[in-house]
Structure formats: structure tokens, C-alpha cells
Amino acid sequence: MTEPAAEAPAKARRGRPPSTSLNQALILDTALAIVEEHGPDALTLRRLGTELGANHTAVLRHFSSKDEILLGLAERLIERAMDGFVPDAHWRPTLEALARRIRSVCLAHPALAALTATRVSRRAAAFQGADTVIRALRVAGFDDRDAARYYRALVDAALAVSSYEAATAALENTSREGDRLAWGREYLAASPTRYPDLAAVAPYLAQADDDDQFETILGLILDAVEARAKA
Amino acid sequence: MTEPAAEAPAKARRGRPPSTSLNQALILDTALAIVEEHGPDALTLRRLGTELGANHTAVLRHFSSKDEILLGLAERLIERAMDGFVPDAHWRPTLEALARRIRSVCLAHPALAALTATRVSRRAAAFQGADTVIRALRVAGFDDRDAARYYRALVDAALAVSSYEAATAALENTSREGDRLAWGREYLAASPTRYPDLAAVAPYLAQADDDDQFETILGLILDAVEARAKA
DNA sequence: ACCTGAACACCGTTCAAGT
DNA sequence: ACCTGAACACCGTTCAAGT
């Protein structure tokens, strides 16, 4: 049953797969599939092992901890957001498109976004996006100091609002109390004598939709940036 | 040793504490202390039991699940943010003060904010804040529809950015990799040929501070709201 | 009415042992 | 070099039993 051991590490062992079974890319693919299909709480090392057909501790040979896997997933989130992006000729549409891309990725993978959004800014893949935003702001007429300042404000706001929305969406899918419509109903039931202004506009609160809301925030911020650029 | 049992539930049993040992307020106090001292991961039912001098399952007689405890903590977060708040005579300072209060509470209790921010909007305690914001917007001249729209945008943005900031802060305290300064360093090390605009403003990125950044975002949003109010 | 204690079905991580 | 299997020190929740 014993086979002759190769003395030197054979350079091209016929039929030998490049990596025997597990590797980082495969693990991240599988982790992503689990999170998207069964929610963030389903991402456990044991489940990852089962899904990969391996022992649940084998994964720790390729990532030093579960947290490292999360950072790997965060990197994928940025890559997807930036994938194939081409800046517009004008600065404002460029910034709008980037903000919408961040949000799209977060909404497409809410559980992943909720899990990793705060880790995104540290990753190298974010450099490309940072460079694009900063160029747009310099083109708009801001000096280096202000370009840095507004870059941080814009990315932070886009990421914060997107991941907040994603976290809420992920909550609803994960937990059983999926009644986000109650939001509108509760506000409609608020006492008109104690909260007169709230009661007056309550019907409009219920019908506001998330897309409109994101566009409202984005529009407000970019309006102000544009006004300051002109001054 | 046996004492005579009261036949009827005595209305004023001398020396009898109102609730024998555990109650919701005491449990939330203890939970809050644990989160603030040892981080969000330390909040377990077992630890809660130990700290209360009770069995770890006793808590479930007062809250139906751990999630209900989290909702209770979220309610406290709002109460603290609104505590003693008096609206200003003018609408813009009122909105600024409220946004800064939300952020202050999140920064004062980052672990709690990271844990509960997405649950806040559902709670009844938020009604007072909602009413105040909406009144300010109506005073500014918006009709009911726009008041509702901008209320949602403002509160969402303030809560999202504050909890994002808090989540980052909580991460740093909890995990050992507390090198948020690496942020500036990594950007300084970015390739100037591949990322020329990023490299040009990198020195300013490193020195931007969180307070300035929040004020920048707040200022941008309120500038735009004010401009639209005048139109 | 409230609490205990045991049990259940899980976690992430470590480490000696295999091949 | 990579994977396994057992072990360790934890989780939240349920439920019969106590008082």
C-alpha cells in the first residue's frame, strides 16, 4: 500500500491538482454562498467545513481565524463595487455612480454588508475608489485639503447609510419579526395630542420608500458640495 | 423557621421588596454595565446571571429572549439621547443639537450603539425626537410631504453615521488590532503612480479627525436643507 | 410566581496524531 | 504540507422540578 515517496518536490506531478483540496479562494466562495443563502449567523466554521467536505478545523490552515475570513469577504465587497467602473466625464455623475454602486453591493448582499462594512476602509482594494473620488473633487475645484476632507465625508456617509440599510434588511430576513411595515403603522397610531407634528405628517412617513430616501440624502450632500465648489 | 403564609396577596406586606429579586430595570442596568465594561461580546446570559447572583436562565423569566434585552437597551439609548433636550428657538440649531446628541450617545456607549442602533427607530421613545425634528422642518417652511421626507433622511443619516463610527470604535476596543492609525499610514504608502490623486492628498487624510468629519457631513446636509427651504 | 439544574444542540480554537 | 479527531471552554434556549 505504501507508495514510493518523491525525493524532491516534483515540479509537474502529473494529475496533481495545484492545491490538494482547500485554498483561500474556494473557502471565501463557500463562505459567501452560506452567508447569502442562510444569513450571517449561519457562517460557522463547522458549517463551512461540512459544505467544503472537510473537517471543520481544516479551514484554520488557510485563515488564522474566523475574523480573517470576514476581512477576506470585505475585500470581495469592495471588488464587486468597483468592478468595471468607468468614471464619467463630469465629477458629480462620477460621485453619484460610485455612491449608488456602494449601496447596490450592500443591498445585493445585505448579510455580508452588515457583517463587514466597518472593515472595508482598511482594505487595499479601496484605493482605486479613493483615488477616483479624490480626482473628482479636485476636478470640481477643491484644494488638496478640502478634497481630502470631502472624500472622507462622502465615502463615510455612503458606506454608513448603505450598511445601516443593509443591516436593517438583514435583520428582517434573519429574525422572524419581519414586520418593517409596523414602522408606518406605529407612527400612524402615535398620539396626535402629544406628538402633533408627527401625527400631521404620519401618512407620508409610511409611504416613503428606501430608494427615494437614499437619493434624498445623496442629493442633499452633493448639492452642498456643488455649492461649496462654486464658492 | 416556617413563617405563616399570607392567605391573600397582602397589599402592603411589611419589609417585602416590591419584586423579590429580579426585574427588567435591574437586568438592563446590569447588561449595560457589562457591555460598557467588557464589550458587546461579553453580554451573555450566563455572565448576566453570574453578575446578578442568579441562575443564568432566570433572566428569561423577565425577557423572552436575549434579543428582547437588546431592544430594551436600544430604548435606553434613545432615552439618554433625548434626556432634558429643549428645542432651540430656530430650526437649524435644533436639528444640529439633536444630531450631535445622537452622536454623543453613540460615542459614549460605542459597544451598545453598535449592538442596538438598527433597532432604535422602532421604539416608542423615538416619538419625541421625531416630533421635534418634524416641527423644525415645518417651521423651516416645508410642506407635510417634504417634512416627512427630510425627517427620514436626517435621522437615518445621523443614526447611520453615528453608529458606523461607534461600530468602528467598538471594534478597536474589542479586537486586539487597535491600529486605526494604520489607516493613515497605509494611504501614505499607496503607490503615487497608480493612485496619483490619492497620493497627492494623503497627508491631509491622515490628519482628519472624527469630530471634524461628523460636523462636515452635518454641515453639508443642513446647508442643502436650508437652501431647499428657501426655494 | 419565580427560580434552579440538568440537558440539548450548538459555537471558535488548540493540539497531538495521522498520512 | 495538509488534514483529522478529540478536547476545551464556551454559547442560547427548553423544561421538569423545586420552593
PDB file of N, CA and C in Angstrom, chain B residues 29-43 47 51 108-112 170 173-174:
ATOM      1  N   ASP B  29     -29.892  47.378  33.703  1.00  0.00           N
ATOM      2  CA  ASP B  29     -28.766  48.073  34.327  1.00  0.00           C
ATOM      3  C   ASP B  29     -27.511  47.210  34.279  1.00  0.00           C
ATOM      4  N   THR B  30     -27.692  45.963  34.677  1.00  0.00           N
ATOM      5  CA  THR B  30     -26.557  45.048  34.732  1.00  0.00           C
ATOM      6  C   THR B  30     -26.007  44.760  33.341  1.00  0.00           C
ATOM      7  N   ALA B  31     -26.919  44.564  32.379  1.00  0.00           N
ATOM      8  CA  ALA B  31     -26.499  44.304  31.000  1.00  0.00           C
ATOM      9  C   ALA B  31     -25.686  45.473  30.461  1.00  0.00           C
ATOM     10  N   LEU B  32     -26.159  46.670  30.750  1.00  0.00           N
ATOM     11  CA  LEU B  32     -25.479  47.887  30.315  1.00  0.00           C
ATOM     12  C   LEU B  32     -24.076  47.961  30.912  1.00  0.00           C
ATOM     13  N   ALA B  33     -23.977  47.656  32.191  1.00  0.00           N
ATOM     14  CA  ALA B  33     -22.669  47.700  32.865  1.00  0.00           C
ATOM     15  C   ALA B  33     -21.705  46.700  32.228  1.00  0.00           C
ATOM     16  N   ILE B  34     -22.207  45.527  31.909  1.00  0.00           N
ATOM     17  CA  ILE B  34     -21.345  44.502  31.290  1.00  0.00           C
ATOM     18  C   ILE B  34     -20.850  44.967  29.928  1.00  0.00           C
ATOM     19  N   VAL B  35     -21.777  45.468  29.099  1.00  0.00           N
ATOM     20  CA  VAL B  35     -21.407  45.898  27.749  1.00  0.00           C
ATOM     21  C   VAL B  35     -20.385  47.032  27.795  1.00  0.00           C
ATOM     22  N   GLU B  36     -20.612  47.978  28.690  1.00  0.00           N
ATOM     23  CA  GLU B  36     -19.712  49.132  28.736  1.00  0.00           C
ATOM     24  C   GLU B  36     -18.349  48.801  29.328  1.00  0.00           C
ATOM     25  N   GLU B  37     -18.327  47.800  30.203  1.00  0.00           N
ATOM     26  CA  GLU B  37     -17.044  47.461  30.821  1.00  0.00           C
ATOM     27  C   GLU B  37     -16.252  46.446  30.011  1.00  0.00           C
ATOM     28  N   HIS B  38     -16.952  45.509  29.414  1.00  0.00           N
ATOM     29  CA  HIS B  38     -16.234  44.386  28.788  1.00  0.00           C
ATOM     30  C   HIS B  38     -16.565  44.172  27.323  1.00  0.00           C
ATOM     31  N   GLY B  39     -17.301  45.103  26.716  1.00  0.00           N
ATOM     32  CA  GLY B  39     -17.579  44.978  25.286  1.00  0.00           C
ATOM     33  C   GLY B  39     -18.812  44.158  24.990  1.00  0.00           C
ATOM     34  N   PRO B  40     -19.340  44.288  23.773  1.00  0.00           N
ATOM     35  CA  PRO B  40     -20.602  43.665  23.401  1.00  0.00           C
ATOM     36  C   PRO B  40     -20.570  42.139  23.428  1.00  0.00           C
ATOM     37  N   ASP B  41     -19.410  41.545  23.146  1.00  0.00           N
ATOM     38  CA  ASP B  41     -19.325  40.087  23.132  1.00  0.00           C
ATOM     39  C   ASP B  41     -19.446  39.492  24.523  1.00  0.00           C
ATOM     40  N   ALA B  42     -19.205  40.323  25.533  1.00  0.00           N
ATOM     41  CA  ALA B  42     -19.249  39.820  26.911  1.00  0.00           C
ATOM     42  C   ALA B  42     -20.687  39.680  27.421  1.00  0.00           C
ATOM     43  N   LEU B  43     -21.634  40.244  26.674  1.00  0.00           N
ATOM     44  CA  LEU B  43     -23.030  40.174  27.120  1.00  0.00           C
ATOM     45  C   LEU B  43     -23.633  38.812  26.796  1.00  0.00           C
ATOM     46  N   ARG B  47     -23.181  35.205  31.898  1.00  0.00           N
ATOM     47  CA  ARG B  47     -22.490  36.273  32.626  1.00  0.00           C
ATOM     48  C   ARG B  47     -23.498  37.166  33.348  1.00  0.00           C
ATOM     49  N   GLU B  51     -23.481  37.890  37.320  1.00  0.00           N
ATOM     50  CA  GLU B  51     -23.415  39.270  37.819  1.00  0.00           C
ATOM     51  C   GLU B  51     -24.626  39.596  38.702  1.00  0.00           C
ATOM     52  N   ALA B 108     -20.436  57.732  23.499  1.00  0.00           N
ATOM     53  CA  ALA B 108     -20.295  57.470  24.932  1.00  0.00           C
ATOM     54  C   ALA B 108     -20.481  55.984  25.229  1.00  0.00           C
ATOM     55  N   HIS B 109     -21.286  55.315  24.402  1.00  0.00           N
ATOM     56  CA  HIS B 109     -21.552  53.882  24.601  1.00  0.00           C
ATOM     57  C   HIS B 109     -21.394  53.147  23.280  1.00  0.00           C
ATOM     58  N   PRO B 110     -20.185  53.150  22.725  1.00  0.00           N
ATOM     59  CA  PRO B 110     -19.989  52.616  21.373  1.00  0.00           C
ATOM     60  C   PRO B 110     -20.420  51.157  21.234  1.00  0.00           C
ATOM     61  N   ALA B 111     -20.107  50.370  22.246  1.00  0.00           N
ATOM     62  CA  ALA B 111     -20.448  48.961  22.158  1.00  0.00           C
ATOM     63  C   ALA B 111     -21.966  48.781  22.128  1.00  0.00           C
ATOM     64  N   LEU B 112     -22.645  49.563  22.942  1.00  0.00           N
ATOM     65  CA  LEU B 112     -24.104  49.499  22.976  1.00  0.00           C
ATOM     66  C   LEU B 112     -24.700  49.993  21.657  1.00  0.00           C
ATOM     67  N   ALA B 170     -15.870  50.486  18.616  1.00  0.00           N
ATOM     68  CA  ALA B 170     -16.077  49.283  19.411  1.00  0.00           C
ATOM     69  C   ALA B 170     -15.187  48.149  18.923  1.00  0.00           C
ATOM     70  N   ASN B 173     -11.692  48.641  20.308  1.00  0.00           N
ATOM     71  CA  ASN B 173     -11.570  48.306  21.715  1.00  0.00           C
ATOM     72  C   ASN B 173     -11.632  46.803  21.934  1.00  0.00           C
ATOM     73  N   THR B 174     -12.524  46.159  21.201  1.00  0.00           N
ATOM     74  CA  THR B 174     -12.736  44.742  21.410  1.00  0.00           C
ATOM     75  C   THR B 174     -11.587  43.909  20.855  1.00  0.00           C
TER      76      THR B 174
END
